[in-house]
Coordinates of C-alpha atoms in Angstrom, one line a residue:
M1 CA -104.5 14.8 176.0
K2 CA -105.0 11.5 174.9
N3 CA -108.0 13.5 173.4
Q4 CA -106.8 15.4 172.3
Y5 CA -104.7 13.2 169.8
S6 CA -108.1 10.9 169.0
L7 CA -109.2 13.8 168.2
L8 CA -106.4 15.3 165.5
L9 CA -106.5 11.3 163.8
F10 CA -110.0 11.5 163.2
L11 CA -110.5 14.8 161.6
A12 CA -107.6 14.3 159.5
F13 CA -109.0 11.4 158.0
V14 CA -112.6 12.9 158.0
C15 CA -111.0 15.5 155.5
T16 CA -108.3 13.5 153.6
F17 CA -112.0 10.9 153.0
Q18 CA -113.6 13.6 151.6
A19 CA -110.3 14.8 149.4
V20 CA -110.1 11.0 147.4
A21 CA -114.3 12.0 146.6
Q22 CA -113.9 14.8 145.7
D23 CA -111.1 13.5 143.1
D24 CA -113.6 10.8 142.5
D25 CA -116.6 12.1 141.8
D26 CA -115.5 15.8 140.2
P27 CA -112.0 15.5 138.3
L28 CA -109.9 18.4 138.0
G29 CA -109.7 20.6 133.9
T30 CA -106.5 20.8 132.3
E31 CA -105.1 24.3 132.7
V32 CA -103.3 25.9 130.4
V33 CA -100.4 28.5 132.3
N34 CA -98.9 30.9 129.6
I35 CA -95.9 32.2 131.1
V36 CA -94.8 35.8 130.7
K37 CA -91.9 36.2 131.1
P38 CA -89.0 33.2 131.4
Y39 CA -87.2 32.6 134.6
T40 CA -83.6 34.6 134.3
P41 CA -81.9 33.7 137.2
T42 CA -79.1 35.4 138.3
I43 CA -75.7 34.3 141.0
S44 CA -75.4 36.8 143.1
D45 CA -71.5 39.0 143.7
A46 CA -69.4 37.3 145.7
F47 CA -66.7 39.0 147.7
K48 CA -63.2 37.6 149.0
V49 CA -62.2 38.2 152.0
K50 CA -59.0 40.2 152.5
E51 CA -58.4 39.7 155.4
T52 CA -55.3 38.0 156.5
P53 CA -56.8 35.9 160.2
I54 CA -54.5 36.4 163.2
L55 CA -53.7 33.4 164.7
N56 CA -54.1 34.0 169.0
D57 CA -52.7 30.2 170.0
S58 CA -50.7 30.4 173.0
V59 CA -48.1 27.6 171.3
S60 CA -46.3 27.6 168.4
D61 CA -44.4 25.4 166.8
Q62 CA -40.9 26.4 165.3
K63 CA -40.0 24.0 162.3
K64 CA -37.5 21.4 162.9
Q65 CA -34.7 22.4 159.8
V66 CA -34.6 17.7 157.7
E67 CA -31.3 17.0 156.8
Y68 CA -30.6 14.1 154.6
S69 CA -28.5 12.0 152.7
I70 CA -28.3 10.1 149.3
F71 CA -26.6 6.9 148.5
S72 CA -25.1 5.6 145.8
V73 CA -23.7 3.0 145.5
P74 CA -22.3 1.8 141.0
V75 CA -23.9 -0.6 139.1
A76 CA -21.4 -3.0 137.1
S77 CA -22.3 -3.0 133.3
T78 CA -21.1 -4.3 130.0
F79 CA -23.3 -2.9 127.1
T80 CA -22.4 0.4 125.9
P81 CA -24.3 2.0 123.3
S82 CA -23.5 2.3 120.2
K83 CA -23.4 6.1 119.0
G84 CA -26.3 7.0 115.9
K85 CA -25.2 8.6 113.1
A86 CA -27.8 11.1 111.3
Q87 CA -28.6 9.3 107.5
T88 CA -27.7 11.5 104.9
V89 CA -29.4 12.5 101.9
E90 CA -27.6 12.6 98.8
K91 CA -28.3 15.6 96.4
A92 CA -27.9 16.5 93.2
K93 CA -25.2 19.1 91.5
K94 CA -26.9 21.5 91.4
I95 CA -26.0 22.1 87.3
K96 CA -24.9 25.7 86.1
L97 CA -27.1 26.8 83.3
F98 CA -25.8 29.2 80.7
D99 CA -27.2 32.3 78.3
N100 CA -24.7 31.4 75.7
Y101 CA -22.9 28.1 74.2
A102 CA -21.0 28.0 70.8
T103 CA -20.3 24.6 68.7
L104 CA -17.5 23.6 66.5
G105 CA -17.2 20.3 64.3
F106 CA -14.9 19.3 61.5
G107 CA -15.2 16.0 59.6
N108 CA -15.5 13.3 56.9
Y109 CA -15.9 14.9 53.8
T110 CA -14.3 18.3 54.0
T111 CA -17.7 18.9 57.0
V112 CA -17.8 21.7 58.8
L113 CA -20.4 22.4 62.0
G114 CA -21.0 25.8 63.1
E115 CA -23.3 26.6 66.0
L116 CA -24.1 30.0 68.1
Y117 CA -26.5 31.0 70.5
S118 CA -26.8 34.2 72.6
N119 CA -29.7 34.7 75.6
F120 CA -29.7 38.4 76.2
Q121 CA -32.6 39.7 78.9
L122 CA -33.2 42.9 79.1
S123 CA -35.7 43.2 82.0
R124 CA -37.7 40.6 84.0
T125 CA -40.0 40.4 81.7
D126 CA -38.5 40.6 78.2
N127 CA -35.5 38.3 75.9
V128 CA -33.9 39.0 73.4
G129 CA -32.0 35.7 71.2
V130 CA -29.9 35.4 68.7
F131 CA -29.2 31.7 66.9
F132 CA -26.9 30.8 64.0
K133 CA -26.2 27.7 61.9
H134 CA -23.5 26.8 59.6
N135 CA -23.4 23.0 58.3
S136 CA -21.5 22.7 55.0
A137 CA -19.3 19.3 53.1
Q138 CA -17.8 19.8 50.5
G139 CA -15.8 16.6 49.6
D140 CA -17.4 13.7 46.4
I141 CA -19.3 10.4 46.4
D142 CA -18.1 6.7 44.9
E143 CA -18.6 7.0 41.3
V144 CA -20.6 10.5 41.3
R145 CA -18.4 12.8 38.6
A146 CA -20.7 15.8 40.1
P147 CA -20.4 17.9 41.9
A148 CA -21.7 16.6 45.7
S149 CA -21.2 19.6 47.9
F150 CA -23.9 21.4 49.3
F151 CA -24.5 24.3 52.9
D152 CA -27.1 25.5 54.9
T153 CA -26.7 28.5 56.6
Q154 CA -28.4 30.6 58.8
L155 CA -29.5 33.2 61.3
D156 CA -32.9 34.0 63.1
L157 CA -33.4 36.2 66.2
S158 CA -36.1 35.6 68.6
Y159 CA -38.0 38.4 71.0
S160 CA -40.1 37.3 74.3
S161 CA -42.1 39.4 76.0
R162 CA -43.6 38.0 79.4
Q163 CA -46.5 40.2 80.7
R164 CA -49.0 39.8 82.9
D165 CA -51.7 38.9 82.1
A166 CA -50.1 37.8 78.0
S167 CA -47.4 36.7 76.1
Y168 CA -45.9 37.5 72.9
G169 CA -42.9 37.4 70.8
L170 CA -41.9 38.2 67.6
D171 CA -39.5 36.2 64.9
V172 CA -37.3 37.1 61.7
G173 CA -35.1 34.8 59.9
V174 CA -32.8 34.4 56.7
E175 CA -31.7 31.4 55.1
H176 CA -28.9 30.8 52.9
Q177 CA -28.8 26.9 51.0
S178 CA -26.9 25.3 48.5
Y179 CA -26.7 22.1 46.8
N180 CA -26.4 19.8 43.7
W181 CA -27.6 18.2 41.3
Y182 CA -25.3 15.2 41.1
G183 CA -27.7 12.3 40.6
T184 CA -27.5 13.0 36.6
N185 CA -28.8 9.4 34.7
D186 CA -26.5 6.6 33.9
A187 CA -27.0 7.9 29.7
F188 CA -24.7 10.2 30.9
N189 CA -22.1 8.2 32.3
L190 CA -20.1 8.5 29.2
Q191 CA -20.0 11.7 28.8
P192 CA -15.6 13.3 28.9
D193 CA -15.1 14.7 33.0
A194 CA -14.9 18.0 30.4
F195 CA -19.0 18.0 30.4
F196 CA -19.0 17.6 34.3
D197 CA -17.1 20.6 35.0
D198 CA -18.7 22.8 32.7
T199 CA -22.0 22.2 33.2
D200 CA -23.6 23.7 37.1
F201 CA -25.5 21.9 38.9
A202 CA -25.8 23.9 41.3
Q203 CA -28.5 25.4 42.9
N204 CA -29.4 27.9 45.9
Y205 CA -32.3 28.4 48.3
F206 CA -32.4 32.3 49.5
S207 CA -35.4 32.1 52.1
A208 CA -36.6 35.1 55.4
Y209 CA -39.5 34.5 57.3
L210 CA -41.2 37.6 59.6
G211 CA -43.5 35.8 61.9
G212 CA -44.9 36.9 65.5
T213 CA -47.1 34.7 68.2
I214 CA -49.9 35.9 71.1
D215 CA -51.6 34.2 73.7
I216 CA -53.5 36.6 75.6
E217 CA -55.0 35.7 79.3
N218 CA -58.6 35.7 80.9
S219 CA -60.2 37.1 76.9
F220 CA -61.9 35.4 74.3
F221 CA -59.4 36.1 72.1
D222 CA -56.5 33.3 73.2
K223 CA -53.7 32.6 71.1
A224 CA -52.7 33.8 68.0
T225 CA -50.1 33.1 65.4
A226 CA -48.2 33.9 62.0
K227 CA -45.6 34.0 59.3
L228 CA -45.4 35.2 56.9
R229 CA -41.9 34.4 54.5
Y230 CA -40.4 34.9 51.1
L231 CA -38.0 32.1 48.9
G232 CA -36.4 32.0 45.8
D233 CA -33.3 30.3 44.4
S234 CA -30.7 31.1 40.8
Y235 CA -33.6 29.8 38.8
N236 CA -35.5 33.5 39.4
S237 CA -38.0 31.2 41.2
S238 CA -40.3 32.8 44.0
E239 CA -42.7 31.6 46.5
I240 CA -44.9 34.2 48.9
N241 CA -46.3 32.9 51.6
F242 CA -48.9 34.6 54.2
T243 CA -50.2 32.2 56.7
A244 CA -52.0 33.5 60.0
M245 CA -54.2 31.3 63.1
P246 CA -55.7 33.5 65.1
E247 CA -58.1 31.0 67.8
F248 CA -61.2 32.8 70.4
A249 CA -62.7 30.2 73.4
F250 CA -65.2 30.9 75.3
P251 CA -66.4 29.5 78.6
I252 CA -69.4 27.1 78.4
V253 CA -70.0 25.7 81.9
D254 CA -67.6 23.5 82.4
N255 CA -66.4 23.2 79.0
K256 CA -64.0 25.2 76.3
F257 CA -65.8 25.8 73.7
K258 CA -63.5 27.5 70.7
I259 CA -63.1 28.8 66.9
G260 CA -59.7 29.5 65.2
L261 CA -59.2 30.5 61.6
D262 CA -56.9 29.3 58.9
L263 CA -55.6 31.7 56.8
D264 CA -52.9 30.7 53.9
Y265 CA -52.4 33.2 50.4
L266 CA -49.5 31.2 48.3
S267 CA -48.1 33.3 45.5
G268 CA -45.4 32.3 43.2
S269 CA -43.7 32.6 40.1
F270 CA -41.2 29.6 37.8
F271 CA -39.2 31.3 34.7
E272 CA -40.1 28.0 32.9
D273 CA -41.9 24.8 32.8
L274 CA -39.4 21.9 31.9
F275 CA -39.4 21.7 28.6
T276 CA -41.6 24.6 27.7
P277 CA -39.9 28.4 27.4
G278 CA -43.0 30.8 29.6
T279 CA -43.4 32.1 33.4
K280 CA -45.4 29.4 35.1
K281 CA -47.1 30.8 38.2
Y282 CA -49.4 30.0 40.8
S283 CA -51.5 32.3 42.9
Q284 CA -53.7 30.2 46.4
F285 CA -55.8 31.7 49.2
N286 CA -57.6 28.8 51.5
A287 CA -59.7 30.2 54.3
G288 CA -60.9 27.9 56.4
I289 CA -63.1 28.2 60.0
L290 CA -62.3 25.9 63.3
P291 CA -65.0 25.5 65.6
S292 CA -65.0 22.6 68.4
I293 CA -65.5 21.9 72.0
D294 CA -63.3 19.9 74.5
I295 CA -65.3 17.8 77.3
I296 CA -63.4 16.5 80.1
T297 CA -64.0 14.5 83.2
D298 CA -61.9 12.1 85.1
D299 CA -61.5 9.2 82.6
L300 CA -63.3 11.1 79.7
S301 CA -61.9 13.0 77.3
L302 CA -63.7 14.4 74.6
S303 CA -62.8 17.3 71.4
L304 CA -66.5 18.0 68.9
G305 CA -65.6 20.2 66.0
A306 CA -65.9 20.6 62.5
K307 CA -63.3 22.2 59.8
A308 CA -65.5 24.1 57.1
Y309 CA -63.0 26.3 53.8
V310 CA -62.8 27.4 51.1
G311 CA -60.0 27.6 49.2
M312 CA -59.2 30.3 45.9
D313 CA -57.4 29.7 42.7
G314 CA -56.4 33.2 41.2
E315 CA -54.6 31.2 38.6
N316 CA -57.3 29.2 37.0
S317 CA -60.2 31.2 38.7
E318 CA -61.4 28.1 40.2
T319 CA -63.2 28.4 44.3
D320 CA -63.7 25.2 45.9
F321 CA -65.5 24.2 49.0
F322 CA -64.5 21.3 52.0
V323 CA -66.1 20.0 54.7
Y324 CA -64.1 18.3 56.9
P325 CA -64.8 16.1 60.8
N326 CA -62.4 17.4 63.5
V327 CA -63.2 14.9 65.9
A328 CA -61.0 13.7 68.7
A329 CA -61.5 11.7 72.2
S330 CA -59.8 9.3 74.9
Y331 CA -60.8 7.1 77.7
R332 CA -58.8 6.1 80.6
V333 CA -60.0 2.1 80.7
V334 CA -57.7 1.1 83.4
D335 CA -55.9 4.2 85.0
E336 CA -52.5 4.7 83.5
L337 CA -52.8 1.2 82.2
V338 CA -54.6 1.7 79.4
I339 CA -56.5 4.8 77.3
A340 CA -58.4 3.7 74.2
Y341 CA -58.1 6.7 72.1
T342 CA -59.8 7.3 68.5
G343 CA -61.1 9.8 66.3
I344 CA -61.8 10.7 63.1
E345 CA -59.8 14.1 61.1
G346 CA -59.5 15.8 57.8
G347 CA -58.1 18.7 55.8
L348 CA -56.6 20.6 54.1
T349 CA -52.6 21.7 53.1
Q350 CA -51.3 24.1 51.3
N351 CA -48.1 22.5 49.7
T352 CA -45.1 24.9 49.0
L353 CA -42.0 25.4 47.4
Y354 CA -40.3 25.6 50.3
D355 CA -41.7 23.0 52.3
F356 CA -40.8 20.6 48.7
K357 CA -37.1 21.3 48.6
E358 CA -36.9 20.8 52.5
V359 CA -37.7 17.1 51.9
N360 CA -36.3 16.9 49.1
P361 CA -33.5 19.7 48.0
F362 CA -32.8 18.2 44.6
I363 CA -36.3 19.1 43.5
S364 CA -36.7 21.0 39.0
P365 CA -37.5 24.6 40.0
T366 CA -40.1 23.7 37.7
L367 CA -42.8 22.3 39.6
D368 CA -46.6 22.7 39.6
I369 CA -47.9 23.6 43.1
A370 CA -51.4 22.4 44.8
P371 CA -53.3 22.5 48.0
T372 CA -54.7 18.6 49.7
S373 CA -57.0 17.7 50.8
K374 CA -57.6 15.3 53.3
T375 CA -60.9 14.0 53.3
Y376 CA -60.8 12.1 56.1
E377 CA -58.2 10.1 58.7
A378 CA -60.3 7.5 61.1
F379 CA -57.9 6.7 64.0
L380 CA -58.4 3.7 66.6
G381 CA -55.4 3.3 68.9
L382 CA -53.7 2.2 72.7
K383 CA -52.0 3.4 75.2
G384 CA -50.4 3.5 78.6
K385 CA -47.9 2.9 80.8
L386 CA -47.1 -1.4 81.6
S387 CA -45.5 0.5 84.4
S388 CA -43.5 3.2 85.9
A389 CA -40.4 3.0 83.3
I390 CA -42.2 1.3 80.4
A391 CA -45.0 3.6 78.1
Y392 CA -46.7 1.7 75.1
N393 CA -48.2 3.0 71.6
L394 CA -50.6 1.4 69.1
R395 CA -52.9 3.3 66.4
A396 CA -54.4 1.5 63.7
S397 CA -55.4 4.6 60.4
Y398 CA -57.1 4.7 57.5
A399 CA -57.3 7.9 55.2
S400 CA -58.3 9.3 51.8
E401 CA -56.1 12.0 50.7
N402 CA -57.3 14.2 47.1
D403 CA -54.2 15.7 45.3
R404 CA -51.7 14.7 48.2
S405 CA -47.8 14.8 46.4
L406 CA -45.9 12.8 45.2
F407 CA -42.2 13.2 43.8
K408 CA -41.1 11.5 40.5
A409 CA -37.9 11.7 38.9
N410 CA -37.9 13.5 35.7
P411 CA -36.7 12.6 31.9
Y412 CA -33.7 14.0 30.9
T413 CA -33.6 16.1 27.7
T414 CA -30.4 15.8 25.0
A415 CA -31.5 19.0 23.1
P416 CA -28.7 21.2 22.6
L417 CA -29.7 24.5 24.4
D418 CA -30.5 23.1 27.7
T419 CA -27.8 23.7 29.2
E420 CA -29.4 24.1 33.2
G421 CA -27.6 21.6 35.9
Y422 CA -31.6 19.8 36.4
K423 CA -31.8 18.5 32.9
Y424 CA -30.0 15.1 32.9
G425 CA -32.4 13.1 34.6
N426 CA -31.1 14.4 37.8
S427 CA -34.0 16.7 39.5
F428 CA -37.6 15.7 40.4
G429 CA -41.0 17.3 39.7
V430 CA -44.1 17.2 41.6
V431 CA -46.8 15.0 40.1
Y432 CA -50.7 14.5 42.7
D433 CA -53.3 12.1 43.0
D434 CA -55.7 10.2 45.1
I435 CA -54.7 8.0 47.6
N436 CA -55.8 6.0 50.2
T437 CA -54.2 5.2 53.2
L438 CA -54.7 1.5 56.0
G439 CA -51.4 2.3 58.6
I440 CA -50.1 0.8 61.6
F441 CA -47.7 2.5 64.0
G442 CA -46.4 0.9 66.6
E443 CA -44.0 2.3 70.1
L444 CA -41.9 1.4 72.8
K445 CA -40.6 3.3 75.7
A446 CA -38.3 2.3 77.8
E447 CA -36.9 4.9 80.9
I448 CA -34.5 2.5 82.6
S449 CA -32.9 4.8 84.8
T450 CA -31.8 8.4 84.8
N451 CA -28.8 6.8 82.7
F452 CA -29.7 5.6 79.8
N453 CA -33.2 5.8 77.8
I454 CA -34.4 3.0 74.9
G455 CA -37.0 3.1 72.2
V456 CA -38.1 1.8 69.2
N457 CA -41.2 2.1 67.1
G458 CA -41.7 1.0 63.7
T459 CA -44.6 2.3 60.9
F460 CA -46.9 0.6 57.8
N461 CA -48.5 1.7 54.9
S462 CA -49.9 0.6 52.9
Y463 CA -51.1 2.6 49.5
S464 CA -53.6 2.9 46.8
T465 CA -53.5 5.0 44.0
D466 CA -55.9 6.0 41.3
T467 CA -53.8 6.9 38.6
Q468 CA -49.7 6.2 39.3
L469 CA -48.9 3.7 38.7
E470 CA -46.9 3.2 42.5
A471 CA -46.9 5.7 45.1
W472 CA -43.3 7.0 44.0
N473 CA -41.0 7.6 47.0
L474 CA -43.3 6.3 49.7
P475 CA -42.2 4.0 51.2
S476 CA -44.1 0.7 52.9
L477 CA -42.4 0.1 55.8
Q478 CA -39.8 2.2 58.2
A479 CA -38.1 1.3 61.6
T480 CA -36.5 2.8 64.1
V481 CA -34.0 2.5 66.9
F482 CA -32.7 5.0 69.4
S483 CA -31.5 5.3 73.3
T484 CA -29.6 8.0 75.4
F485 CA -27.3 7.3 78.1
N486 CA -25.0 8.4 81.0
I487 CA -21.8 6.0 81.4
T488 CA -20.5 9.1 84.3
E489 CA -21.2 12.1 85.0
E490 CA -18.9 13.5 82.6
F491 CA -19.0 10.4 79.9
Y492 CA -22.4 10.6 77.8
G493 CA -23.7 9.7 74.6
G494 CA -26.3 8.1 72.2
A495 CA -27.4 5.6 69.8
S496 CA -30.0 5.7 66.5
L497 CA -30.3 3.2 64.1
F498 CA -33.5 4.1 61.2
Y499 CA -34.1 0.8 58.6
V500 CA -36.3 2.6 55.1
G501 CA -38.5 -0.1 53.2
E502 CA -38.3 -0.5 49.5
R503 CA -39.8 2.7 47.5
K504 CA -40.8 2.9 43.6
D505 CA -39.9 5.6 41.0
Q506 CA -40.0 6.0 37.2
D507 CA -37.6 6.7 35.0
D508 CA -39.7 7.7 31.8
N509 CA -36.5 7.8 30.2
L510 CA -36.2 4.1 30.4
L511 CA -39.5 4.3 28.7
I512 CA -39.3 6.3 26.0
N513 CA -36.7 4.1 24.6
N514 CA -38.4 0.3 25.1
I515 CA -35.7 -0.4 27.2
V516 CA -37.7 -2.7 30.1
L517 CA -41.2 -3.6 30.3
D518 CA -42.1 -2.6 32.9
S519 CA -43.4 1.2 32.4
G520 CA -39.8 2.5 33.2
V521 CA -40.7 0.9 37.0
V522 CA -37.8 1.2 39.4
T523 CA -36.7 0.3 42.5
L524 CA -34.9 1.6 45.7
D525 CA -33.9 -1.0 47.2
G526 CA -34.1 -0.2 51.8
Y527 CA -31.4 1.2 53.7
V528 CA -30.1 0.9 57.2
D529 CA -28.7 4.2 59.3
A530 CA -26.9 3.7 61.9
N531 CA -25.4 6.8 63.9
V532 CA -23.3 7.9 68.2
H533 CA -23.1 10.1 69.6
L534 CA -20.6 10.7 72.0
G535 CA -19.8 13.4 74.4
Y536 CA -17.7 14.1 77.4
R537 CA -17.9 17.6 79.8
L538 CA -14.4 18.7 80.2
S539 CA -15.8 21.0 82.9
E540 CA -19.4 23.1 83.3
R541 CA -18.2 25.3 80.6
L542 CA -15.9 22.8 78.3
S543 CA -17.3 19.4 76.2
I544 CA -16.1 17.6 73.5
F545 CA -18.3 15.1 71.1
M546 CA -18.1 12.6 68.7
K547 CA -20.2 11.8 66.0
G548 CA -20.5 9.3 63.5
S549 CA -23.5 9.2 60.9
N550 CA -24.4 6.2 57.9
L551 CA -21.7 3.3 59.8
I552 CA -22.6 0.7 58.0
G553 CA -25.6 2.0 55.3
G554 CA -23.2 2.4 53.5
N555 CA -23.5 4.2 49.3
Y556 CA -27.0 4.2 49.8
E557 CA -30.3 5.9 47.6
K558 CA -32.5 8.1 49.2
W559 CA -33.9 8.6 46.2
Y560 CA -33.4 7.8 42.9
N561 CA -29.7 8.0 40.8
Y562 CA -28.5 9.6 44.7
P563 CA -26.6 7.8 46.5
V564 CA -25.6 9.7 49.3
Q565 CA -22.3 10.5 51.6
G566 CA -20.6 6.4 52.9
I567 CA -19.4 6.7 56.6
Q568 CA -19.0 9.6 58.4
V569 CA -17.4 10.9 61.3
L570 CA -17.6 14.6 63.2
G571 CA -15.3 16.3 65.5
G572 CA -15.8 19.0 68.1
A573 CA -16.4 21.0 71.2
T574 CA -19.0 23.1 72.4
Y575 CA -18.7 26.4 75.1
K576 CA -21.3 27.4 77.1
F577 CA -20.7 30.8 78.8
D578 CA -22.2 33.9 80.1
W579 CA -22.1 38.2 78.9

């Protein structure tokens, strides 16, 4: 047995020696093994044993039922927790809105104010609106011998429709205004009362218009507006004005390229010139194209464009071409705190008899009507919010305008056949001049709370004229302070204070008679006009109001020889309702 173990050990040693020797003399080479199919292990199904084992124990113990009880000992405590109360949220009372309202008020100078607005919803998308307004005063003005009454009555109808991809509207209206040329020249102060009683100083304006708008979504035709207006007066003056402004938009990457058209046709006539018999006509047509592209990023907004117009004067057979810049940019320097903006713009503005009488109703029916060309207006400014409640705006500009319109007092005549009510130095004509304007504007608004806000703004302009001695009736300084407030939920009001600085006009009769040596230039003093309105809601439908106008200004002259009414007080009520 011992020899057998020795033999086995010897054989194992020899085999091991040979294997090592073979590894040293002839090393194994590299062999590539290609796996034809990856190994896919599987799991055999497991079967649950459904049989219940049977116990063959000979001894079976019965479970003993355990009974137990809890020994409760009360603990004395002096702590009494307070009951929690849910925090209430103050909900604003829902304001009921009405589709209609009526206002009626009366004041001194036999003033009457009446308004009526009504809205009718034809369907979920269509509405019709009616608006009527009347404002009149019949009282006289101190130291004014001619009648100073006036009234303004207008009626407007509107229709609007809002579809899924488009919205459009139609407007039609009529208006009747009546004024008196009561600012007769001082040369007629010695006339007897019969002269003022027998002279017809009244001027009546009758106007009507038809207009429409359309706005289309998801179309290169973006929107368009159009209006046709007629104006006539007591002296057979007539004017027809048609304007249309379609706009097309084309998206370019993330920007929008727009092309607008500006079409303006004007035709009118006066029965005579100021002192020359014979019909006076005017006819003009202006057509412009306004391409622009808007580029908007996170902090920068940029609009690059231009305007090109062709102006045709039908009466004088003249055609002119105009090109204007139209560039504006704004940049957020410090978020909403500081926003810098700048630009240079220009354009061609068609002056009309309607626009002139809206600014100065005492013009004579003998005007020269021509467009104004604003060659350019360059501006630079800062705006933003000093806090969540205070906003500001500062702006400086310089503009160059050709043929800017200026109101200038007409001279009077003593010819016995001239009995028209506007020929007593009590009307205004229009002259044109090339004017450069340096302007500075500043505004500050503060919304202290939802019940009180206040604001102030001011404008300073310096004018440089070409042929006229002064920029007639243009003030150098204007300022406004305004505020609205709610004292209680029912009691509300507002106030405003206007200041208009000195203006210059020219009395040609002073120059002719050599009474003064300053070319007839007269200075109109600056004035302050304070206004307050208060209201009280008696119910959600009925409220009463009181308005005070020109509370501290007195009978200042807004136009040469035209003092205004003094302190004016108007009281009335407004009733809201549904049909």
